Short mmCIF file of C-alpha atoms in Angstrom, two decimals:
data_model
loop_
_atom_site.label_atom_id
_atom_site.label_comp_id
_atom_site.label_asym_id
_atom_site.label_seq_id
_atom_site.Cartn_x
_atom_site.Cartn_y
_atom_site.Cartn_z
CA UNK K 9 146.82 -6.42 140.39
CA UNK K 10 145.58 -4.31 143.35
CA UNK K 11 144.09 -1.00 142.42
CA UNK K 12 144.90 1.65 145.02
CA UNK K 13 142.21 3.87 144.10
CA UNK K 14 140.01 1.51 146.04
CA UNK K 15 141.93 2.97 149.27
CA UNK K 16 141.81 6.63 147.90
CA UNK K 17 138.01 6.28 147.14
CA UNK K 18 137.24 4.84 150.57
CA UNK K 19 139.11 7.57 152.29
CA UNK K 20 137.37 10.30 150.40
CA UNK K 21 134.12 8.59 151.10
CA UNK K 22 135.08 8.21 155.20
CA UNK K 23 135.68 11.95 155.24
CA UNK K 24 132.65 13.23 153.25
CA UNK K 25 130.00 10.48 154.75
CA UNK K 26 130.98 9.19 157.71
CA UNK K 27 132.73 12.22 159.48
CA UNK K 28 130.31 14.64 157.47
CA UNK K 29 132.92 17.03 156.42
CA UNK K 30 132.27 19.28 153.37
CA UNK K 31 133.98 19.46 149.83
CA UNK K 32 136.47 22.01 151.16
CA UNK K 33 137.78 20.45 154.46
CA UNK K 34 137.75 16.74 152.69
CA UNK K 35 139.84 18.25 149.72
CA UNK K 36 142.32 20.12 152.26
CA UNK K 37 142.88 17.06 154.48
CA UNK K 38 143.48 14.72 151.10
CA UNK K 39 145.96 17.61 149.79
CA UNK K 40 147.68 17.97 153.06
CA UNK K 41 148.16 14.27 153.47
CA UNK K 42 149.33 13.86 149.91
CA UNK K 43 151.76 16.91 150.43
CA UNK K 44 153.21 14.77 153.56
CA UNK K 45 153.65 11.89 151.62
CA UNK K 46 155.57 13.36 149.03
CA UNK K 47 157.74 15.41 151.03
CA UNK K 48 158.36 12.38 153.16
CA UNK K 49 159.34 10.23 150.14
CA UNK K 50 161.23 12.77 148.56
CA UNK K 51 163.56 12.96 151.65
CA UNK K 52 163.75 9.01 152.05
CA UNK K 53 164.47 8.24 148.57
CA UNK K 54 167.20 11.29 148.62
CA UNK K 55 168.75 9.51 151.54
CA UNK K 56 168.87 6.25 150.01
CA UNK K 57 170.06 7.57 146.49
CA UNK K 58 172.98 9.36 148.13
CA UNK K 59 174.13 6.25 150.30
CA UNK K 60 173.67 4.09 147.06
CA UNK K 61 175.83 6.86 144.93
CA UNK K 62 178.51 6.69 147.50
CA UNK K 63 178.58 2.78 147.57
CA UNK K 64 178.45 2.13 143.76
CA UNK K 65 181.32 4.85 143.38
CA UNK K 66 183.24 3.02 145.69
CA UNK K 67 182.66 -0.51 144.20
CA UNK K 68 183.90 0.78 140.67
CA UNK K 69 186.98 2.63 142.89
CA UNK K 70 187.61 -0.73 144.76
CA UNK K 71 186.98 1.05 147.84
CA UNK K 72 184.40 0.33 150.75
CA UNK K 73 182.88 3.84 151.03
CA UNK K 74 181.43 5.05 154.17
CA UNK K 75 181.99 2.64 156.85
CA UNK K 76 182.33 4.42 160.04
CA UNK K 77 179.05 6.20 161.04
CA UNK K 78 176.63 3.13 162.00
CA UNK K 79 176.79 -0.65 160.70
CA UNK K 80 177.82 -0.18 157.00
CA UNK K 81 178.03 3.44 157.14
CA UNK K 82 174.47 3.67 156.86
CA UNK K 83 173.89 6.61 159.30
CA UNK K 84 176.66 8.83 157.43
CA UNK K 85 173.76 10.57 155.28
CA UNK K 86 171.76 11.47 158.49
CA UNK K 87 175.29 12.76 159.75
CA UNK K 88 175.75 14.78 156.84
CA UNK K 89 172.10 16.09 156.74
CA UNK K 90 172.34 17.34 160.45
CA UNK K 91 175.69 19.29 159.35
CA UNK K 92 173.80 20.83 156.53
CA UNK K 93 171.22 21.89 158.52
CA UNK K 94 173.39 23.63 161.25
CA UNK K 95 176.06 25.42 158.82
CA UNK K 96 175.65 29.17 158.67
CA UNK K 97 174.09 30.78 155.63
CA UNK K 98 176.16 33.44 154.50
CA UNK K 99 175.49 36.37 152.39
CA UNK K 100 177.51 37.16 149.13
CA UNK K 101 178.82 40.73 148.72
CA UNK K 102 177.21 42.64 145.71
CA UNK K 103 175.10 39.59 144.72
CA UNK K 104 171.13 39.95 143.70
CA UNK K 105 169.54 39.41 147.03
CA UNK K 106 166.44 38.49 145.68
CA UNK K 107 167.44 36.16 142.72
CA UNK K 108 170.34 34.56 145.21
CA UNK K 109 167.30 33.51 147.48
CA UNK K 110 164.81 32.47 144.77
CA UNK K 111 167.08 30.35 142.71
CA UNK K 112 167.41 27.09 145.29
CA UNK K 113 163.45 27.10 145.59
CA UNK K 114 163.19 27.14 141.83
CA UNK K 115 165.14 24.21 141.11
CA UNK K 116 163.48 22.07 144.40
CA UNK K 117 160.06 23.31 143.20
CA UNK K 118 160.74 21.88 139.76
CA UNK K 119 162.09 18.76 141.13
CA UNK K 120 159.21 18.05 143.42
CA UNK K 121 156.73 18.80 140.85
CA UNK K 122 157.99 16.17 138.34
CA UNK K 123 158.40 13.92 141.29
CA UNK K 124 154.51 14.44 142.00
CA UNK K 125 153.71 12.64 138.40
CA UNK K 126 155.72 9.36 139.56
CA UNK K 127 152.67 6.57 139.34
CA UNK K 128 153.84 4.40 142.01
CA UNK K 129 150.93 1.78 141.21
CA UNK K 130 147.75 1.42 139.98
CA UNK K 131 145.24 3.94 140.98
CA UNK K 132 148.18 5.81 143.21
CA UNK K 133 148.77 8.63 140.86
CA UNK K 134 148.97 11.97 142.96
CA UNK K 135 148.66 13.55 139.69
CA UNK K 136 147.16 12.01 136.32
CA UNK K 137 146.40 14.59 133.54
CA UNK K 138 145.15 13.94 130.20
CA UNK K 139 148.39 15.78 129.17
CA UNK K 140 150.70 14.19 131.93
CA UNK K 141 153.84 14.20 129.68
CA UNK K 142 153.51 17.68 128.55
CA UNK K 143 153.47 18.91 131.83
CA UNK K 144 156.50 16.69 133.19
CA UNK K 145 158.33 18.34 130.73
CA UNK K 146 157.01 21.74 131.09
CA UNK K 147 157.62 21.72 134.94
CA UNK K 148 160.94 20.18 134.79
CA UNK K 149 161.95 22.72 132.61
CA UNK K 150 161.55 25.20 135.42
CA UNK K 151 165.01 23.93 136.92
CA UNK K 152 167.15 25.65 133.78
CA UNK K 153 165.90 28.71 135.33
CA UNK K 154 166.77 28.10 138.96
CA UNK K 155 170.42 27.21 137.88
CA UNK K 156 170.94 30.26 135.29
CA UNK K 157 169.45 32.54 138.13
CA UNK K 158 171.69 31.26 140.50
CA UNK K 159 174.80 31.44 138.63
CA UNK K 160 173.87 35.25 137.54
CA UNK K 161 172.90 36.41 140.78
CA UNK K 162 175.93 35.02 142.69
CA UNK K 163 178.27 37.59 141.64
CA UNK K 164 181.21 35.10 140.85
CA UNK K 165 182.53 34.64 137.37
CA UNK K 166 182.92 30.90 137.76
CA UNK K 167 179.22 30.88 138.45
CA UNK K 168 178.23 32.70 135.63
CA UNK K 169 180.47 30.47 133.26
CA UNK K 170 178.58 27.61 134.99
CA UNK K 171 175.10 29.04 134.49
CA UNK K 172 175.65 29.31 130.89
CA UNK K 173 177.20 26.15 130.35
CA UNK K 174 174.19 24.19 132.47
CA UNK K 175 171.43 26.04 130.71
CA UNK K 176 172.83 25.51 127.23
CA UNK K 177 173.29 21.94 127.94
CA UNK K 178 170.20 21.40 129.36
CA UNK K 179 167.80 23.40 126.99
CA UNK K 180 169.83 21.64 124.12
CA UNK K 181 169.19 18.07 125.51
CA UNK K 182 165.29 18.80 126.08
CA UNK K 183 165.03 18.71 122.37
CA UNK K 184 165.79 14.99 122.41
CA UNK K 185 164.26 14.19 125.81
CA UNK K 186 161.15 15.57 124.48
CA UNK K 187 161.29 13.97 121.17
CA UNK K 188 161.73 10.46 122.62
CA UNK K 189 158.95 10.77 124.80
CA UNK K 190 156.55 11.97 121.72
CA UNK K 191 157.63 8.82 119.91
CA UNK K 192 156.35 6.61 123.21
CA UNK K 193 153.11 8.98 122.73
CA UNK K 194 152.76 8.13 118.88
CA UNK K 195 153.00 4.35 119.89
CA UNK K 196 150.52 4.60 122.79
CA UNK K 197 148.37 6.91 121.62
CA UNK K 198 147.95 8.62 124.89
CA UNK K 199 149.65 11.66 126.86
CA UNK K 200 148.17 10.35 130.09
CA UNK K 201 150.69 8.42 132.22
CA UNK K 202 148.36 5.95 133.53
CA UNK K 203 147.45 5.41 129.89
CA UNK K 204 150.97 4.78 128.90
CA UNK K 205 151.25 2.46 131.36
CA UNK K 206 148.11 0.58 130.73
CA UNK K 207 148.82 0.33 126.72
CA UNK K 208 151.78 -2.03 128.08
CA UNK K 209 149.81 -4.28 129.61
CA UNK K 210 150.72 -7.09 127.42
CA UNK K 211 154.09 -6.13 126.50
CA UNK K 212 156.82 -2.89 127.42
CA UNK K 213 157.44 -0.74 124.68
CA UNK K 214 160.73 -2.08 124.18
CA UNK K 215 159.58 -5.71 124.31
CA UNK K 216 156.63 -5.73 121.66
CA UNK K 217 156.55 -8.46 119.10
CA UNK K 218 155.96 -6.21 116.34
CA UNK K 219 158.65 -3.81 114.46
CA UNK K 220 157.77 -1.07 116.67
CA UNK K 221 160.40 -2.51 118.88
CA UNK K 222 163.34 -0.91 117.04
CA UNK K 223 162.10 2.81 117.30
CA UNK K 224 161.14 2.02 120.92
CA UNK K 225 164.11 0.69 121.96
CA UNK K 226 166.11 3.75 120.12
CA UNK K 227 164.11 6.21 121.63
CA UNK K 228 164.71 4.44 125.09
CA UNK K 229 168.65 4.95 124.35
CA UNK K 230 168.18 8.50 123.45
CA UNK K 231 166.31 9.22 126.48
CA UNK K 232 168.52 7.72 128.78
CA UNK K 233 171.48 9.61 127.30
CA UNK K 234 169.51 12.86 127.21
CA UNK K 235 168.03 12.44 130.57
CA UNK K 236 171.55 12.08 132.12
CA UNK K 237 172.53 14.99 130.33
CA UNK K 238 169.16 16.76 131.81
CA UNK K 239 170.11 15.88 135.15
CA UNK K 240 173.74 17.23 134.98
CA UNK K 241 175.53 14.03 135.81
CA UNK K 242 178.59 12.61 134.42
CA UNK K 243 179.84 12.60 131.83
CA UNK K 244 177.56 15.36 131.09
CA UNK K 245 178.47 17.46 134.38
CA UNK K 246 180.19 20.65 132.85
CA UNK K 247 178.22 22.70 134.68
CA UNK K 248 179.87 21.57 137.77
CA UNK K 249 183.33 20.95 136.75
CA UNK K 250 185.29 21.19 139.67
CA UNK K 251 188.55 21.37 138.41
CA UNK K 252 187.88 24.50 136.31
CA UNK K 253 184.56 26.30 138.02
CA UNK K 254 184.95 25.18 141.89
CA UNK K 255 181.36 23.76 142.29
CA UNK K 256 179.71 25.46 139.51
CA UNK K 257 176.50 27.54 139.78
CA UNK K 258 176.08 26.93 143.74
CA UNK K 259 179.87 27.74 144.62
CA UNK K 260 178.37 30.81 146.86
CA UNK K 261 175.77 28.55 148.36
CA UNK K 262 175.74 27.25 151.55
CA UNK K 263 173.54 25.42 154.40
CA UNK K 264 170.42 24.36 152.76
CA UNK K 265 170.90 26.81 149.63
CA UNK K 266 173.35 24.17 148.60
CA UNK K 267 171.52 21.21 150.04
CA UNK K 268 168.35 22.19 147.73
CA UNK K 269 170.49 21.86 144.77
CA UNK K 270 172.17 18.47 146.28
CA UNK K 271 168.52 17.14 146.75
CA UNK K 272 167.67 18.25 143.43
CA UNK K 273 170.30 16.72 141.53
CA UNK K 274 169.47 13.03 143.25
CA UNK K 275 165.96 13.35 142.94
CA UNK K 276 165.90 14.47 139.30
CA UNK K 277 168.28 11.16 138.78
CA UNK K 278 165.13 9.31 140.21
CA UNK K 279 162.69 11.06 138.33
CA UNK K 280 164.54 10.53 134.68
CA UNK K 281 164.93 6.97 135.98
CA UNK K 282 161.27 6.66 136.81
CA UNK K 283 159.94 8.35 133.66
CA UNK K 284 162.26 5.85 131.83
CA UNK K 285 160.69 2.99 133.48
CA UNK K 286 157.14 4.17 133.35
CA UNK K 287 157.08 5.19 129.55
CA UNK K 288 159.28 2.41 128.36
CA UNK K 289 159.65 -0.15 130.90
CA UNK K 290 155.84 -0.74 131.84
CA UNK K 291 155.98 0.96 134.71
CA UNK K 292 153.88 -0.62 137.83
CA UNK K 293 153.05 -3.59 135.21
CA UNK K 294 154.66 -6.98 135.70
CA UNK K 295 156.68 -8.87 133.16
CA UNK K 296 154.71 -11.07 130.95
CA UNK K 297 155.33 -13.68 128.64
CA UNK K 298 152.70 -14.67 126.10
CA UNK K 299 151.35 -18.32 126.64
CA UNK K 300 152.80 -18.69 129.80
CA UNK K 301 149.82 -18.13 132.03
CA UNK K 302 151.04 -19.93 135.19
CA UNK K 303 154.30 -17.71 135.10
CA UNK K 304 152.13 -14.35 134.35
CA UNK K 305 149.96 -15.15 137.20
CA UNK K 306 153.11 -15.59 139.60
CA UNK K 307 154.43 -12.10 138.19
CA UNK K 308 150.82 -10.46 138.90
CA UNK K 309 151.23 -11.48 142.68
CA UNK K 310 154.15 -9.13 142.95
CA UNK K 311 152.65 -5.32 144.11
CA UNK K 312 153.11 -2.94 141.26
CA UNK K 313 154.72 -0.35 143.80
CA UNK K 314 157.37 -2.99 143.81
CA UNK K 315 157.89 -3.31 140.13
CA UNK K 316 158.06 0.19 139.87
CA UNK K 317 160.45 0.79 142.08
CA UNK K 318 162.55 -2.33 140.99
CA UNK K 319 162.61 -1.03 137.49
CA UNK K 320 163.59 2.46 138.62
CA UNK K 321 166.24 1.78 140.70
CA UNK K 322 167.54 -0.64 138.04
CA UNK K 323 168.12 2.53 135.68
CA UNK K 324 169.53 4.43 138.70
CA UNK K 325 171.96 1.86 138.77
CA UNK K 326 172.59 2.04 135.32
CA UNK K 327 173.21 6.14 135.26
CA UNK K 328 175.40 5.67 137.87
CA UNK K 329 177.36 3.04 136.39
CA UNK K 330 178.00 5.38 133.40
CA UNK K 331 178.84 8.29 135.75
CA UNK K 332 181.53 6.60 137.38
CA UNK K 333 182.80 4.94 134.15
CA UNK K 334 183.07 7.12 131.59
CA UNK K 335 185.12 10.67 131.50
CA UNK K 336 183.49 14.37 131.63
CA UNK K 337 183.08 15.45 128.24
CA UNK K 338 183.91 19.12 126.90
CA UNK K 339 181.41 21.49 126.05
CA UNK K 340 181.93 21.10 122.36
CA UNK K 341 181.72 17.29 122.51
CA UNK K 342 178.33 17.66 124.61
CA UNK K 343 176.64 19.89 122.07
CA UNK K 344 178.06 18.12 119.07
CA UNK K 345 176.46 14.99 120.46
CA UNK K 346 173.26 16.61 120.67
CA UNK K 347 172.85 18.40 117.57
CA UNK K 348 174.93 16.42 115.24
CA UNK K 349 173.46 12.91 116.41
CA UNK K 350 170.89 12.55 118.87
CA UNK K 351 168.52 15.47 117.71
CA UNK K 352 168.86 14.08 113.95
CA UNK K 353 168.44 10.69 115.12
CA UNK K 354 165.63 11.53 117.35
CA UNK K 355 163.78 13.01 114.40
CA UNK K 356 164.37 10.31 112.12
CA UNK K 357 163.31 7.73 114.79
CA UNK K 358 159.71 9.72 115.38
CA UNK K 359 159.22 9.43 111.62
CA UNK K 360 159.91 5.61 111.75
CA UNK K 361 157.72 5.28 114.90
CA UNK K 362 154.94 7.13 113.04
CA UNK K 363 155.09 5.19 110.04
CA UNK K 364 154.92 1.91 112.07
CA UNK K 365 151.79 3.18 113.84
CA UNK K 366 150.39 4.20 110.66
CA UNK K 367 150.90 0.59 108.84
CA UNK K 368 149.52 -1.21 112.18
CA UNK K 369 153.24 -2.55 112.88
CA UNK K 370 152.77 -1.74 116.53
CA UNK K 371 151.75 -3.36 119.78
CA UNK K 372 148.20 -1.64 119.56
#
């Protein structure tokens, strides 16, 4: 499989030796290019995900979805972006102006920060720290603060209720989300994202030929449920319950203030799916079957970025399927599911995974 670090090393050498740039200018140019790539990929994926959501929703409701703007409605999202950019940004009376303005940026910073950890291909990591899993969970938790601050600063009773619901839900489900990731860390023996992917060279975590497949599958299912709740998507969208709270914590936002929340919701969906595919489905690693060398050779010919995006969008489609199939849960049902079922199950599963690793019943 092609190692993208060859390209990055060549470009770094080109700047430093061929063009004679110093360390400061070389690093500055590389950081600017990385930032442009992240923001471009962020915007393009948001457009794809919004269009995909509308078509998937239409399919489950026996409709066609957007069809008028462009062929098959593919330009509808671009029209919505233009409309959002030119909409007036109004000020709310008696709102906390500073917190009101800062809140959307907190959400988008958390979303872009976690998005930066996505491993697109072998050697194509923007950030690959030795404690990558810890940093992903730490940065993503900033989004909770953005949601709570938005509701509190808007001077709207519906927004305050929504912010309290959202913060309570997201903080609760972060426990199960973190424990499921810790189970994968115990199995692979590393917190580095690339190390977790490399540990799945012979078999993805949910497809090992040992007893560790059982706790790995359980952790994967828990991660999907908790990740869906963490992204505030149905059936866990009590923070945005339109029938009760208008639009929830972003009721008083317009223009790109609302647009930041809209973007963050869909990119958080991609981030959750990307983490799931990276940690449990092998990331950029191809699908291998032991003993079938010819088949494995064909799988290795497929670029790693294709594997990563294919797995990620498969999980995205699954989460969209769940959203448009199940009805919205009540607040008490959401908390009961976490604290009475997922949390104890996550702890027991972590103990089971630890036992499997201690006894050697794992892919290592």
